PDB file of C-alpha atoms and ligand atoms in Angstrom:
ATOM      1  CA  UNK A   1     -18.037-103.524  57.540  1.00  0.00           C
ATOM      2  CA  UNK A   2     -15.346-102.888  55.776  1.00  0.00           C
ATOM      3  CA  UNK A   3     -15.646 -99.341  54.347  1.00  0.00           C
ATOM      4  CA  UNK A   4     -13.055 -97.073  53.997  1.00  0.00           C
ATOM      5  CA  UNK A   5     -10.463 -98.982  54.657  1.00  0.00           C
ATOM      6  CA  UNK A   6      -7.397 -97.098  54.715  1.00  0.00           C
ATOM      7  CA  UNK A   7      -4.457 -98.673  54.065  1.00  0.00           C
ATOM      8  CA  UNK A   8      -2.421 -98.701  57.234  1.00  0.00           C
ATOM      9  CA  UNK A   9       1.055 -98.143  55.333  1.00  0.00           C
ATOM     10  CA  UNK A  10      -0.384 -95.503  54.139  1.00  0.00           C
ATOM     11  CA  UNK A  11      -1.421 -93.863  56.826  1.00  0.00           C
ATOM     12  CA  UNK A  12       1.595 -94.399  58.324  1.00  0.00           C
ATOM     13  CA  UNK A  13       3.806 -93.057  55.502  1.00  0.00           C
ATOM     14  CA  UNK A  14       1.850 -89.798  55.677  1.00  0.00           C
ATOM     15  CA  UNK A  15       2.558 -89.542  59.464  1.00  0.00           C
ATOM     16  CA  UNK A  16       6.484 -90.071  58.855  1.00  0.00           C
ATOM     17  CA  UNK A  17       7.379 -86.663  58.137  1.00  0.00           C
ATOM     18  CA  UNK A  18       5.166 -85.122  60.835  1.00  0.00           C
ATOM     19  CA  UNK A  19       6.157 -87.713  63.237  1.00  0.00           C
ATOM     20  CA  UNK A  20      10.298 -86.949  62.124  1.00  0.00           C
ATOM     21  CA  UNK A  21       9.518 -83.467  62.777  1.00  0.00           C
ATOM     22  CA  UNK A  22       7.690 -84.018  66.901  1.00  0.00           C
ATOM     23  CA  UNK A  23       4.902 -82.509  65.303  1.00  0.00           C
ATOM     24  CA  UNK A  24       2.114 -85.382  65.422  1.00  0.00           C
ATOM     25  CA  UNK A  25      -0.291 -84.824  68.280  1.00  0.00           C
ATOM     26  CA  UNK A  26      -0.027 -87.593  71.265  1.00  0.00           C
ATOM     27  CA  UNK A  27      -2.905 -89.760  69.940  1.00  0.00           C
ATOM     28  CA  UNK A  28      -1.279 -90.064  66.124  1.00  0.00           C
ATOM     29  CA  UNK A  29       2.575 -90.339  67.705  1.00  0.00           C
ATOM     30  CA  UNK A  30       0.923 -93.359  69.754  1.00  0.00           C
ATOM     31  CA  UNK A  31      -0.747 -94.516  66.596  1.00  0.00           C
ATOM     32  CA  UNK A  32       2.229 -94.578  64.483  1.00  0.00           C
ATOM     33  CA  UNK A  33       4.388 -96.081  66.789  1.00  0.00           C
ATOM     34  CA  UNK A  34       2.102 -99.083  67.218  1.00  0.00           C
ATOM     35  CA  UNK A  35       1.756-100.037  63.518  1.00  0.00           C
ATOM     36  CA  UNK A  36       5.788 -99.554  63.702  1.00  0.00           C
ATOM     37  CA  UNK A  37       5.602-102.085  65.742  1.00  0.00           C
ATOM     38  CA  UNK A  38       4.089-104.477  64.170  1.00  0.00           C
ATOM     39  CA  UNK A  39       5.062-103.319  60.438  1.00  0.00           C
ATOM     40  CA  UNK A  40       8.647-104.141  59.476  1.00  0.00           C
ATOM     41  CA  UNK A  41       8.077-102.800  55.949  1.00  0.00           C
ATOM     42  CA  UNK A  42       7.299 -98.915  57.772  1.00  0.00           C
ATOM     43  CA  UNK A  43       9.681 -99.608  60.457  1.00  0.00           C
ATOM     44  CA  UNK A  44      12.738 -99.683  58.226  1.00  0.00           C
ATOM     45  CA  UNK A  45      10.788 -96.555  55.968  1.00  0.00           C
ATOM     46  CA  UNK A  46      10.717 -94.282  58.908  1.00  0.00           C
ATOM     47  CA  UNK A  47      14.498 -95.436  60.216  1.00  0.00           C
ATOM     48  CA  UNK A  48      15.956 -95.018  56.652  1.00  0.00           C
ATOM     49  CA  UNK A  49      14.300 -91.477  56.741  1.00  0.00           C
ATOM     50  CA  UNK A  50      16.115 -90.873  59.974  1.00  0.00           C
ATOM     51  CA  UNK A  51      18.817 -91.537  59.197  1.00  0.00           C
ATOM     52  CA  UNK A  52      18.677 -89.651  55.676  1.00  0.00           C
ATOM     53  CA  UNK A  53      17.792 -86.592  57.735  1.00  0.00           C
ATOM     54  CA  UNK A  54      21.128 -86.924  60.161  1.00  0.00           C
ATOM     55  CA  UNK A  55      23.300 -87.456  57.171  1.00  0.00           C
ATOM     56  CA  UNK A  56      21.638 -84.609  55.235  1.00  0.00           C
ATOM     57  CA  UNK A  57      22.177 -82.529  58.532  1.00  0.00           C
ATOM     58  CA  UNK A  58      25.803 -83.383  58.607  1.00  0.00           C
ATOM     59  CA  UNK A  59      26.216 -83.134  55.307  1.00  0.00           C
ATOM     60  CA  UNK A  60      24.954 -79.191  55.708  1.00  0.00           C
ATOM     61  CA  UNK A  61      28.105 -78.383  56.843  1.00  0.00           C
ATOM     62  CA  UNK A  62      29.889 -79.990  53.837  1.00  0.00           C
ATOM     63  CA  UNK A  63      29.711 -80.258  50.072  1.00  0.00           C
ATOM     64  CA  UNK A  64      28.090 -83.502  49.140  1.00  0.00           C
ATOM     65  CA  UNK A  65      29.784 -85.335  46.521  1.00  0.00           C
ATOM     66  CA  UNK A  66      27.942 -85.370  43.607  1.00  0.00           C
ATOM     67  CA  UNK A  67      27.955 -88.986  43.349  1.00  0.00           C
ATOM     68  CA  UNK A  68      26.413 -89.791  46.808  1.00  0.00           C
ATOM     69  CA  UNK A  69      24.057 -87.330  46.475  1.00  0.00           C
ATOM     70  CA  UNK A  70      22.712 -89.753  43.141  1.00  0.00           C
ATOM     71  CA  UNK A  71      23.102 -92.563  45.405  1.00  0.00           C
ATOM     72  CA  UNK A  72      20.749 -91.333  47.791  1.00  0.00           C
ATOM     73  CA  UNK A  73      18.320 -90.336  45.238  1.00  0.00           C
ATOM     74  CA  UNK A  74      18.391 -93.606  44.223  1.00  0.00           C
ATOM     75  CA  UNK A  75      17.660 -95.177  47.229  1.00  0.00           C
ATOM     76  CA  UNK A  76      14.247 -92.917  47.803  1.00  0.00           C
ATOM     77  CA  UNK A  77      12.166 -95.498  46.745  1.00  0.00           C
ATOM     78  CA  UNK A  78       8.833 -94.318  45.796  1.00  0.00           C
ATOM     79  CA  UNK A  79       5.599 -95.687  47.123  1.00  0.00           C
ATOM     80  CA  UNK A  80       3.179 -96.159  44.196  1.00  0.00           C
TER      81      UNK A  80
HETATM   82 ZN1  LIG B   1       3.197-100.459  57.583  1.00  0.00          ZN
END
């Protein structure tokens, strides 16, 4: 029984985006937030994307320094 078995992370990673937007139907919103609440690793994912997207925001209405702009590259951590 153990057939496509999806990692969960996974999963969850490609529901961040979707879910950052309010654009996840109820049912995946509901599924997301329960393996956020058991998953530290995805937890701390989706916040750091949150917060990303409010700096980014604020940072619309001003030049970003070159510099920080490298830093938060850096800090993107890719999955695989
Ligand atoms: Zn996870």
């Amino acid at each position: 029984m153990n057939d496509v078995q999806q990692d969960p992370c996974a999963h969850c990673e490609e529901m961040m985006q979707p879910y950052l937007d309010h654009i996840l139907t109820e049912a995946e919103r509901v599924e997301a937030e329960s393996h956020l609440d058991e998953c530290d690793w995805c937890r701390r994912r989706y916040r750091f994307e949150e917060s990303l997207r409010v700096y980014v925001r604020q940072a619309a209405d001003e030049p970003m320094p070159e510099e920080l702009k490298r830093k938060l590259a850096a800090l993107r951590i890719p999955l695989n």
